[in-house]
Amino acid sequence: MKCSILIPLYQAHEHYRDTLHIALNQTHPDVQVVVVIDDGLEYELPESVVCVRAGIGSGPNAARNAGLPWCQGDMILPLDADDWMSLDRVEKLAPLVQQYGVAGDCEITRNKDTGIIEREVFPGVTQTQILSASHYLDLNATIHLAFRRDVIQRWPESVALAGDTVFNLDAIERAGALAIYPQTLFEYRTHLNSHCHRPGSIERAEAGYKEILRLIDAGVVARQPDLQCHARALFQAKRTTNQAYGRFVAQHGPHSFDHFLETTQ
C-alpha cells in the first residue's frame, strides 16, 4: 500500500527539517512525501519531495486540498510541520488503514516548550480498538489519523479552525469504523506559536464551530439522524468550552488549550 504523507508548511522554518526527516525515513517501503508551501517562502527540499505552492496564508485545510491531487498513495497521512511521529508509524498503520479505512494510534499531546505530556487520549490500551463514528465523537479530543484514499473528500475550507474533527468524522462515517493501534506513534506538539495558539485563534475557533454546526444541520456531515444529534450536542459544547478558554486566557495570559483543560477539569 503506497502512502502519501501530506505536509503543509506555513512559517515552518524552525520545525520542517525534523518533520521531513521523519517522513523521508519511514520504515514502510513505499512512501511519497508531498509538501504544500502556504507562506510564499523558500524551503530547502530534497528532489524526491513533491512541492506544491498554495496561496499565502490560505490555511491548513486549503493547503491540504491543494496537495491532495498530487498524492499518488492509496493511503493519505496528513502531518503538520511541528508535530512528531515514529519512523514506523506508516508501517504499523497501513494494515489497519487497508482493512478499516481510517486508523490512528495512542497519540499524546506534548508541550514542546516544557516537554510535559498534556493529554493521553487512549491511556492503558493494550490491543487494537475499533471505534464507530459515535465513539469517535465521545473521545472529545483532536486526534491525527491516516486514511484510505477512497473514504476521504476534501478538507472543509469554510471551517476556520477545528476542520480536522469534521474531516475525521466524515471519513469515519464513510468507512464505517476507526481502528486505533495500541501504541503511541504520534505526538501532537503544542507551543505558543502553533496554528491553534496564534493571536486570533480563539475567534477563529468560534467561527469554526458556528460553521461546523451549520454543516451538521445541512446534512453535509454526520448524516445519520442519531449521529447528527450527537455531533450537534458535542460541537455546541466545544463552542462553549472555547468561549471559556477565551475568558481563561484573558485572565491568565497565553496558555495552550490542553493546559486549560487540565487546569479546569
PDB file of C-alpha atoms in Angstrom:
ATOM      1  CA  MET A   1       0.000   0.000   0.000  1.00  0.00           C
ATOM      2  CA  LYS A   2       1.591   3.268  -1.116  1.00  0.00           C
ATOM      3  CA  CYS A   3       1.335   6.062   1.452  1.00  0.00           C
ATOM      4  CA  SER A   4       1.372   9.776   0.651  1.00  0.00           C
ATOM      5  CA  ILE A   5       2.431  11.943   3.595  1.00  0.00           C
ATOM      6  CA  LEU A   6       0.893  15.391   3.119  1.00  0.00           C
ATOM      7  CA  ILE A   7       2.691  18.262   4.888  1.00  0.00           C
ATOM      8  CA  PRO A   8       1.522  21.909   4.747  1.00  0.00           C
ATOM      9  CA  LEU A   9       4.242  24.478   5.501  1.00  0.00           C
ATOM     10  CA  TYR A  10       3.397  27.879   6.923  1.00  0.00           C
ATOM     11  CA  GLN A  11       6.144  29.818   8.722  1.00  0.00           C
ATOM     12  CA  ALA A  12       7.636  26.415   9.484  1.00  0.00           C
ATOM     13  CA  HIS A  13      11.383  27.031   9.126  1.00  0.00           C
ATOM     14  CA  GLU A  14      12.011  26.176  12.777  1.00  0.00           C
ATOM     15  CA  HIS A  15      10.474  22.722  12.509  1.00  0.00           C
ATOM     16  CA  TYR A  16      10.244  21.485   8.933  1.00  0.00           C
ATOM     17  CA  ARG A  17      13.643  19.768   8.620  1.00  0.00           C
ATOM     18  CA  ASP A  18      12.890  17.417  11.530  1.00  0.00           C
ATOM     19  CA  THR A  19       9.460  16.654  10.056  1.00  0.00           C
ATOM     20  CA  LEU A  20      10.907  15.933   6.617  1.00  0.00           C
ATOM     21  CA  HIS A  21      13.492  13.625   8.169  1.00  0.00           C
ATOM     22  CA  ILE A  22      10.715  11.637   9.827  1.00  0.00           C
ATOM     23  CA  ALA A  23       8.623  11.487   6.659  1.00  0.00           C
ATOM     24  CA  LEU A  24      11.511  10.510   4.374  1.00  0.00           C
ATOM     25  CA  ASN A  25      12.869   7.824   6.687  1.00  0.00           C
ATOM     26  CA  GLN A  26       9.729   5.812   7.333  1.00  0.00           C
ATOM     27  CA  THR A  27      10.318   2.061   7.502  1.00  0.00           C
ATOM     28  CA  HIS A  28       7.347   1.439   5.204  1.00  0.00           C
ATOM     29  CA  PRO A  29       8.786   0.604   1.766  1.00  0.00           C
ATOM     30  CA  ASP A  30       6.501   2.764  -0.386  1.00  0.00           C
ATOM     31  CA  VAL A  31       6.136   6.366   0.802  1.00  0.00           C
ATOM     32  CA  GLN A  32       5.639   9.591  -1.138  1.00  0.00           C
ATOM     33  CA  VAL A  33       6.116  12.965   0.565  1.00  0.00           C
ATOM     34  CA  VAL A  34       4.053  15.918  -0.669  1.00  0.00           C
ATOM     35  CA  VAL A  35       4.831  19.365   0.771  1.00  0.00           C
ATOM     36  CA  VAL A  36       2.465  22.308   0.286  1.00  0.00           C
ATOM     37  CA  ILE A  37       4.045  25.742   0.798  1.00  0.00           C
ATOM     38  CA  ASP A  38       1.432  28.167   2.078  1.00  0.00           C
ATOM     39  CA  ASP A  39       3.528  31.216   3.010  1.00  0.00           C
ATOM     40  CA  GLY A  40       5.285  32.153  -0.231  1.00  0.00           C
ATOM     41  CA  LEU A  41       8.689  31.495   1.336  1.00  0.00           C
ATOM     42  CA  GLU A  42      11.550  29.257   0.262  1.00  0.00           C
ATOM     43  CA  TYR A  43      12.340  25.897   1.865  1.00  0.00           C
ATOM     44  CA  GLU A  44      15.210  23.508   1.171  1.00  0.00           C
ATOM     45  CA  LEU A  45      13.521  20.354  -0.084  1.00  0.00           C
ATOM     46  CA  PRO A  46      15.072  17.133  -1.452  1.00  0.00           C
ATOM     47  CA  GLU A  47      14.348  16.325  -5.082  1.00  0.00           C
ATOM     48  CA  SER A  48      12.297  13.311  -4.029  1.00  0.00           C
ATOM     49  CA  VAL A  49       9.735  15.567  -2.327  1.00  0.00           C
ATOM     50  CA  VAL A  50       6.765  16.777  -4.370  1.00  0.00           C
ATOM     51  CA  CYS A  51       6.459  20.532  -3.795  1.00  0.00           C
ATOM     52  CA  VAL A  52       3.153  22.334  -4.331  1.00  0.00           C
ATOM     53  CA  ARG A  53       2.572  26.035  -3.792  1.00  0.00           C
ATOM     54  CA  ALA A  54      -0.825  27.065  -2.433  1.00  0.00           C
ATOM     55  CA  GLY A  55      -1.760  30.665  -1.654  1.00  0.00           C
ATOM     56  CA  ILE A  56      -0.236  32.734   1.115  1.00  0.00           C
ATOM     57  CA  GLY A  57      -1.850  32.025   4.460  1.00  0.00           C
ATOM     58  CA  SER A  58      -4.728  30.124   2.884  1.00  0.00           C
ATOM     59  CA  GLY A  59      -4.896  27.870   5.951  1.00  0.00           C
ATOM     60  CA  PRO A  60      -4.132  24.187   6.568  1.00  0.00           C
ATOM     61  CA  ASN A  61      -7.381  22.903   5.066  1.00  0.00           C
ATOM     62  CA  ALA A  62      -6.914  24.735   1.772  1.00  0.00           C
ATOM     63  CA  ALA A  63      -3.228  23.803   1.712  1.00  0.00           C
ATOM     64  CA  ARG A  64      -4.015  20.099   2.143  1.00  0.00           C
ATOM     65  CA  ASN A  65      -6.652  20.324  -0.581  1.00  0.00           C
ATOM     66  CA  ALA A  66      -4.067  21.902  -2.898  1.00  0.00           C
ATOM     67  CA  GLY A  67      -1.706  18.998  -2.263  1.00  0.00           C
ATOM     68  CA  LEU A  68      -4.229  16.165  -2.398  1.00  0.00           C
ATOM     69  CA  PRO A  69      -4.345  15.856  -6.240  1.00  0.00           C
ATOM     70  CA  TRP A  70      -0.568  15.302  -6.201  1.00  0.00           C
ATOM     71  CA  CYS A  71      -0.830  12.409  -3.735  1.00  0.00           C
ATOM     72  CA  GLN A  72      -0.332   9.074  -5.508  1.00  0.00           C
ATOM     73  CA  GLY A  73      -0.912   6.862  -2.483  1.00  0.00           C
ATOM     74  CA  ASP A  74      -3.869   4.673  -1.597  1.00  0.00           C
ATOM     75  CA  MET A  75      -3.167   5.817   1.977  1.00  0.00           C
ATOM     76  CA  ILE A  76      -3.136   9.521   2.897  1.00  0.00           C
ATOM     77  CA  LEU A  77      -1.399  10.644   6.080  1.00  0.00           C
ATOM     78  CA  PRO A  78      -1.593  14.377   6.909  1.00  0.00           C
ATOM     79  CA  LEU A  79       1.296  15.634   9.040  1.00  0.00           C
ATOM     80  CA  ASP A  80       1.819  19.156  10.374  1.00  0.00           C
ATOM     81  CA  ALA A  81       5.333  20.556  10.309  1.00  0.00           C
ATOM     82  CA  ASP A  82       5.596  20.976  14.090  1.00  0.00           C
ATOM     83  CA  ASP A  83       4.351  17.519  15.111  1.00  0.00           C
ATOM     84  CA  TRP A  84       6.235  14.219  15.584  1.00  0.00           C
ATOM     85  CA  MET A  85       5.631  10.635  14.610  1.00  0.00           C
ATOM     86  CA  SER A  86       7.670   7.459  14.921  1.00  0.00           C
ATOM     87  CA  LEU A  87       9.667   6.178  11.962  1.00  0.00           C
ATOM     88  CA  ASP A  88       7.484   3.046  11.830  1.00  0.00           C
ATOM     89  CA  ARG A  89       4.110   4.781  12.076  1.00  0.00           C
ATOM     90  CA  VAL A  90       3.166   4.301   8.428  1.00  0.00           C
ATOM     91  CA  GLU A  91       4.258   0.659   8.526  1.00  0.00           C
ATOM     92  CA  LYS A  92       2.143  -0.065  11.601  1.00  0.00           C
ATOM     93  CA  LEU A  93      -0.951   1.851  10.499  1.00  0.00           C
ATOM     94  CA  ALA A  94      -1.032   0.712   6.861  1.00  0.00           C
ATOM     95  CA  PRO A  95      -2.637  -2.724   7.513  1.00  0.00           C
ATOM     96  CA  LEU A  96      -5.341  -1.090   9.641  1.00  0.00           C
ATOM     97  CA  VAL A  97      -5.977   1.594   7.024  1.00  0.00           C
ATOM     98  CA  GLN A  98      -6.238  -1.099   4.360  1.00  0.00           C
ATOM     99  CA  GLN A  99      -8.749  -3.114   6.392  1.00  0.00           C
ATOM    100  CA  TYR A 100     -10.828  -0.449   8.137  1.00  0.00           C
ATOM    101  CA  GLY A 101     -10.369   2.722   6.061  1.00  0.00           C
ATOM    102  CA  VAL A 102      -9.269   5.013   8.907  1.00  0.00           C
ATOM    103  CA  ALA A 103      -6.618   4.387  11.567  1.00  0.00           C
ATOM    104  CA  GLY A 104      -4.781   6.178  14.357  1.00  0.00           C
ATOM    105  CA  ASP A 105      -2.776   5.302  17.440  1.00  0.00           C
ATOM    106  CA  CYS A 106      -2.494   6.055  21.153  1.00  0.00           C
ATOM    107  CA  GLU A 107      -1.198   9.549  20.498  1.00  0.00           C
ATOM    108  CA  ILE A 108      -0.279  12.027  23.179  1.00  0.00           C
ATOM    109  CA  THR A 109      -0.199  15.808  23.350  1.00  0.00           C
ATOM    110  CA  ARG A 110       3.164  17.167  24.479  1.00  0.00           C
ATOM    111  CA  ASN A 111       4.087  20.773  25.218  1.00  0.00           C
ATOM    112  CA  LYS A 112       7.116  21.331  23.018  1.00  0.00           C
ATOM    113  CA  ASP A 113       8.392  24.175  25.204  1.00  0.00           C
ATOM    114  CA  THR A 114       8.297  22.274  28.512  1.00  0.00           C
ATOM    115  CA  GLY A 115       8.300  18.622  27.413  1.00  0.00           C
ATOM    116  CA  ILE A 116       5.282  17.961  29.643  1.00  0.00           C
ATOM    117  CA  ILE A 117       2.654  15.493  28.413  1.00  0.00           C
ATOM    118  CA  GLU A 118      -0.618  17.424  28.461  1.00  0.00           C
ATOM    119  CA  ARG A 119      -3.035  14.727  27.307  1.00  0.00           C
ATOM    120  CA  GLU A 120      -3.262  10.988  26.628  1.00  0.00           C
ATOM    121  CA  VAL A 121      -6.296  10.085  24.564  1.00  0.00           C
ATOM    122  CA  PHE A 122      -6.040   6.292  24.985  1.00  0.00           C
ATOM    123  CA  PRO A 123      -4.224   5.562  28.270  1.00  0.00           C
ATOM    124  CA  GLY A 124      -3.698   1.914  29.115  1.00  0.00           C
ATOM    125  CA  VAL A 125      -4.769   0.498  25.736  1.00  0.00           C
ATOM    126  CA  THR A 126      -3.043  -2.835  25.048  1.00  0.00           C
ATOM    127  CA  GLN A 127      -4.879  -4.128  21.976  1.00  0.00           C
ATOM    128  CA  THR A 128      -6.296  -2.688  18.782  1.00  0.00           C
ATOM    129  CA  GLN A 129      -9.504  -0.723  19.355  1.00  0.00           C
ATOM    130  CA  ILE A 130     -12.289  -0.487  16.757  1.00  0.00           C
ATOM    131  CA  LEU A 131     -14.459   2.606  17.196  1.00  0.00           C
ATOM    132  CA  SER A 132     -17.624   3.797  15.493  1.00  0.00           C
ATOM    133  CA  ALA A 133     -18.204   7.405  14.418  1.00  0.00           C
ATOM    134  CA  SER A 134     -20.255   7.913  17.587  1.00  0.00           C
ATOM    135  CA  HIS A 135     -17.434   6.535  19.735  1.00  0.00           C
ATOM    136  CA  TYR A 136     -15.033   8.899  17.967  1.00  0.00           C
ATOM    137  CA  LEU A 137     -17.216  11.834  18.992  1.00  0.00           C
ATOM    138  CA  ASP A 138     -17.241  10.550  22.576  1.00  0.00           C
ATOM    139  CA  LEU A 139     -13.448  10.980  22.707  1.00  0.00           C
ATOM    140  CA  ASN A 140     -13.982  14.746  22.520  1.00  0.00           C
ATOM    141  CA  ALA A 141     -10.339  15.115  21.510  1.00  0.00           C
ATOM    142  CA  THR A 142      -8.360  16.099  18.454  1.00  0.00           C
ATOM    143  CA  ILE A 143      -6.633  13.008  17.080  1.00  0.00           C
ATOM    144  CA  HIS A 144      -4.485  12.636  13.977  1.00  0.00           C
ATOM    145  CA  LEU A 145      -5.402   9.856  11.614  1.00  0.00           C
ATOM    146  CA  ALA A 146      -4.418   8.109   8.385  1.00  0.00           C
ATOM    147  CA  PHE A 147      -6.963   7.392   5.678  1.00  0.00           C
ATOM    148  CA  ARG A 148      -7.630   5.064   2.785  1.00  0.00           C
ATOM    149  CA  ARG A 149      -7.992   7.303  -0.224  1.00  0.00           C
ATOM    150  CA  ASP A 150     -11.477   6.136  -1.150  1.00  0.00           C
ATOM    151  CA  VAL A 151     -13.075   7.255   2.161  1.00  0.00           C
ATOM    152  CA  ILE A 152     -11.981  10.902   2.116  1.00  0.00           C
ATOM    153  CA  GLN A 153     -13.350  14.005   0.475  1.00  0.00           C
ATOM    154  CA  ARG A 154     -11.836  17.490   0.644  1.00  0.00           C
ATOM    155  CA  TRP A 155     -10.954  19.251   3.882  1.00  0.00           C
ATOM    156  CA  PRO A 156     -13.660  21.809   4.793  1.00  0.00           C
ATOM    157  CA  GLU A 157     -12.129  25.156   3.796  1.00  0.00           C
ATOM    158  CA  SER A 158     -15.088  27.084   5.214  1.00  0.00           C
ATOM    159  CA  VAL A 159     -14.120  25.938   8.731  1.00  0.00           C
ATOM    160  CA  ALA A 160     -11.563  28.378  10.133  1.00  0.00           C
ATOM    161  CA  LEU A 161     -10.339  26.128  12.972  1.00  0.00           C
ATOM    162  CA  ALA A 162     -11.258  22.571  14.087  1.00  0.00           C
ATOM    163  CA  GLY A 163     -11.691  21.424  10.485  1.00  0.00           C
ATOM    164  CA  ASP A 164      -9.743  18.230  11.239  1.00  0.00           C
ATOM    165  CA  THR A 165     -12.528  16.992  13.515  1.00  0.00           C
ATOM    166  CA  VAL A 166     -15.137  17.418  10.772  1.00  0.00           C
ATOM    167  CA  PHE A 167     -12.871  15.784   8.179  1.00  0.00           C
ATOM    168  CA  ASN A 168     -12.157  12.849  10.507  1.00  0.00           C
ATOM    169  CA  LEU A 169     -15.826  12.363  11.367  1.00  0.00           C
ATOM    170  CA  ASP A 170     -16.834  12.361   7.707  1.00  0.00           C
ATOM    171  CA  ALA A 171     -14.148   9.807   6.813  1.00  0.00           C
ATOM    172  CA  ILE A 172     -15.040   7.516   9.734  1.00  0.00           C
ATOM    173  CA  GLU A 173     -18.716   7.717   8.837  1.00  0.00           C
ATOM    174  CA  ARG A 174     -17.915   6.754   5.232  1.00  0.00           C
ATOM    175  CA  ALA A 175     -15.518   3.965   6.246  1.00  0.00           C
ATOM    176  CA  GLY A 176     -17.766   2.609   8.996  1.00  0.00           C
ATOM    177  CA  ALA A 177     -15.017   2.326  11.606  1.00  0.00           C
ATOM    178  CA  LEU A 178     -11.853   3.796  13.111  1.00  0.00           C
ATOM    179  CA  ALA A 179      -9.024   1.456  14.162  1.00  0.00           C
ATOM    180  CA  ILE A 180      -6.606   2.518  16.930  1.00  0.00           C
ATOM    181  CA  TYR A 181      -3.175   0.880  17.092  1.00  0.00           C
ATOM    182  CA  PRO A 182      -2.235   0.089  20.730  1.00  0.00           C
ATOM    183  CA  GLN A 183       0.984   2.116  20.881  1.00  0.00           C
ATOM    184  CA  THR A 184       1.996   5.780  20.874  1.00  0.00           C
ATOM    185  CA  LEU A 185       3.232   6.520  17.346  1.00  0.00           C
ATOM    186  CA  PHE A 186       2.344  10.232  17.208  1.00  0.00           C
ATOM    187  CA  GLU A 187       2.831  13.303  19.361  1.00  0.00           C
ATOM    188  CA  TYR A 188       0.777  16.432  18.857  1.00  0.00           C
ATOM    189  CA  ARG A 189       3.225  19.172  19.810  1.00  0.00           C
ATOM    190  CA  THR A 190       1.776  22.331  21.315  1.00  0.00           C
ATOM    191  CA  HIS A 191       3.655  25.615  21.612  1.00  0.00           C
ATOM    192  CA  LEU A 192       2.637  29.244  21.760  1.00  0.00           C
ATOM    193  CA  ASN A 193       3.447  29.787  18.065  1.00  0.00           C
ATOM    194  CA  SER A 194       1.434  26.819  16.804  1.00  0.00           C
ATOM    195  CA  HIS A 195      -1.507  27.430  14.489  1.00  0.00           C
ATOM    196  CA  CYS A 196      -4.141  26.902  17.170  1.00  0.00           C
ATOM    197  CA  HIS A 197      -2.411  29.241  19.647  1.00  0.00           C
ATOM    198  CA  ARG A 198      -1.637  32.198  17.399  1.00  0.00           C
ATOM    199  CA  PRO A 199      -3.365  35.521  18.028  1.00  0.00           C
ATOM    200  CA  GLY A 200      -6.983  35.314  16.956  1.00  0.00           C
ATOM    201  CA  SER A 201      -7.189  31.515  17.262  1.00  0.00           C
ATOM    202  CA  ILE A 202      -9.997  31.679  19.827  1.00  0.00           C
ATOM    203  CA  GLU A 203     -12.026  33.870  17.484  1.00  0.00           C
ATOM    204  CA  ARG A 204     -11.261  31.537  14.562  1.00  0.00           C
ATOM    205  CA  ALA A 205     -12.416  28.578  16.647  1.00  0.00           C
ATOM    206  CA  GLU A 206     -15.670  30.371  17.446  1.00  0.00           C
ATOM    207  CA  ALA A 207     -16.256  30.990  13.744  1.00  0.00           C
ATOM    208  CA  GLY A 208     -15.243  27.393  13.012  1.00  0.00           C
ATOM    209  CA  TYR A 209     -17.700  25.880  15.461  1.00  0.00           C
ATOM    210  CA  LYS A 210     -20.520  28.044  14.104  1.00  0.00           C
ATOM    211  CA  GLU A 211     -19.739  26.790  10.604  1.00  0.00           C
ATOM    212  CA  ILE A 212     -19.494  23.166  11.757  1.00  0.00           C
ATOM    213  CA  LEU A 213     -22.933  23.423  13.373  1.00  0.00           C
ATOM    214  CA  ARG A 214     -24.259  24.819  10.099  1.00  0.00           C
ATOM    215  CA  LEU A 215     -22.736  21.898   8.150  1.00  0.00           C
ATOM    216  CA  ILE A 216     -24.273  19.403  10.581  1.00  0.00           C
ATOM    217  CA  ASP A 217     -27.718  20.982  10.292  1.00  0.00           C
ATOM    218  CA  ALA A 218     -27.351  20.973   6.490  1.00  0.00           C
ATOM    219  CA  GLY A 219     -26.609  17.241   6.479  1.00  0.00           C
ATOM    220  CA  VAL A 220     -23.140  17.672   4.990  1.00  0.00           C
ATOM    221  CA  VAL A 221     -21.529  15.732   7.831  1.00  0.00           C
ATOM    222  CA  ALA A 222     -22.995  13.410  10.493  1.00  0.00           C
ATOM    223  CA  ARG A 223     -25.727  12.406   8.082  1.00  0.00           C
ATOM    224  CA  GLN A 224     -27.350   9.649  10.185  1.00  0.00           C
ATOM    225  CA  PRO A 225     -30.042  11.135  12.487  1.00  0.00           C
ATOM    226  CA  ASP A 226     -28.635   9.765  15.769  1.00  0.00           C
ATOM    227  CA  LEU A 227     -25.105  10.792  14.821  1.00  0.00           C
ATOM    228  CA  GLN A 228     -26.348  14.223  13.793  1.00  0.00           C
ATOM    229  CA  CYS A 229     -27.879  14.840  17.218  1.00  0.00           C
ATOM    230  CA  HIS A 230     -24.733  13.559  18.915  1.00  0.00           C
ATOM    231  CA  ALA A 231     -22.476  15.762  16.775  1.00  0.00           C
ATOM    232  CA  ARG A 232     -24.613  18.850  17.243  1.00  0.00           C
ATOM    233  CA  ALA A 233     -24.515  18.483  21.035  1.00  0.00           C
ATOM    234  CA  LEU A 234     -20.768  17.868  21.022  1.00  0.00           C
ATOM    235  CA  PHE A 235     -19.825  20.849  18.880  1.00  0.00           C
ATOM    236  CA  GLN A 236     -22.132  23.146  20.796  1.00  0.00           C
ATOM    237  CA  ALA A 237     -20.322  22.005  23.955  1.00  0.00           C
ATOM    238  CA  LYS A 238     -16.952  22.575  22.240  1.00  0.00           C
ATOM    239  CA  ARG A 239     -18.076  26.083  21.333  1.00  0.00           C
ATOM    240  CA  THR A 240     -18.988  26.751  24.964  1.00  0.00           C
ATOM    241  CA  THR A 241     -15.603  25.381  26.118  1.00  0.00           C
ATOM    242  CA  ASN A 242     -13.767  27.555  23.606  1.00  0.00           C
ATOM    243  CA  GLN A 243     -15.564  30.600  24.947  1.00  0.00           C
ATOM    244  CA  ALA A 244     -14.481  29.615  28.478  1.00  0.00           C
ATOM    245  CA  TYR A 245     -10.905  29.180  27.184  1.00  0.00           C
ATOM    246  CA  GLY A 246     -11.063  32.720  25.832  1.00  0.00           C
ATOM    247  CA  ARG A 247     -12.026  34.037  29.254  1.00  0.00           C
ATOM    248  CA  PHE A 248      -9.219  31.962  30.871  1.00  0.00           C
ATOM    249  CA  VAL A 249      -6.578  33.382  28.507  1.00  0.00           C
ATOM    250  CA  ALA A 250      -7.868  36.909  29.029  1.00  0.00           C
ATOM    251  CA  GLN A 251      -7.445  36.445  32.779  1.00  0.00           C
ATOM    252  CA  HIS A 252      -4.248  34.353  32.978  1.00  0.00           C
ATOM    253  CA  GLY A 253      -2.374  35.120  29.757  1.00  0.00           C
ATOM    254  CA  PRO A 254      -1.388  32.741  26.906  1.00  0.00           C
ATOM    255  CA  HIS A 255      -1.708  29.041  27.708  1.00  0.00           C
ATOM    256  CA  SER A 256      -2.238  26.003  25.487  1.00  0.00           C
ATOM    257  CA  PHE A 257      -5.783  24.709  25.187  1.00  0.00           C
ATOM    258  CA  ASP A 258      -4.746  21.367  26.674  1.00  0.00           C
ATOM    259  CA  HIS A 259      -3.206  23.145  29.686  1.00  0.00           C
ATOM    260  CA  PHE A 260      -6.503  24.982  30.132  1.00  0.00           C
ATOM    261  CA  LEU A 261      -8.409  21.676  30.070  1.00  0.00           C
ATOM    262  CA  GLU A 262      -6.052  20.027  32.565  1.00  0.00           C
ATOM    263  CA  THR A 263      -6.306  23.062  34.858  1.00  0.00           C
ATOM    264  CA  THR A 264     -10.047  23.479  34.806  1.00  0.00           C
ATOM    265  CA  GLN A 265     -11.418  19.934  34.547  1.00  0.00           C
TER     266      GLN A 265
END
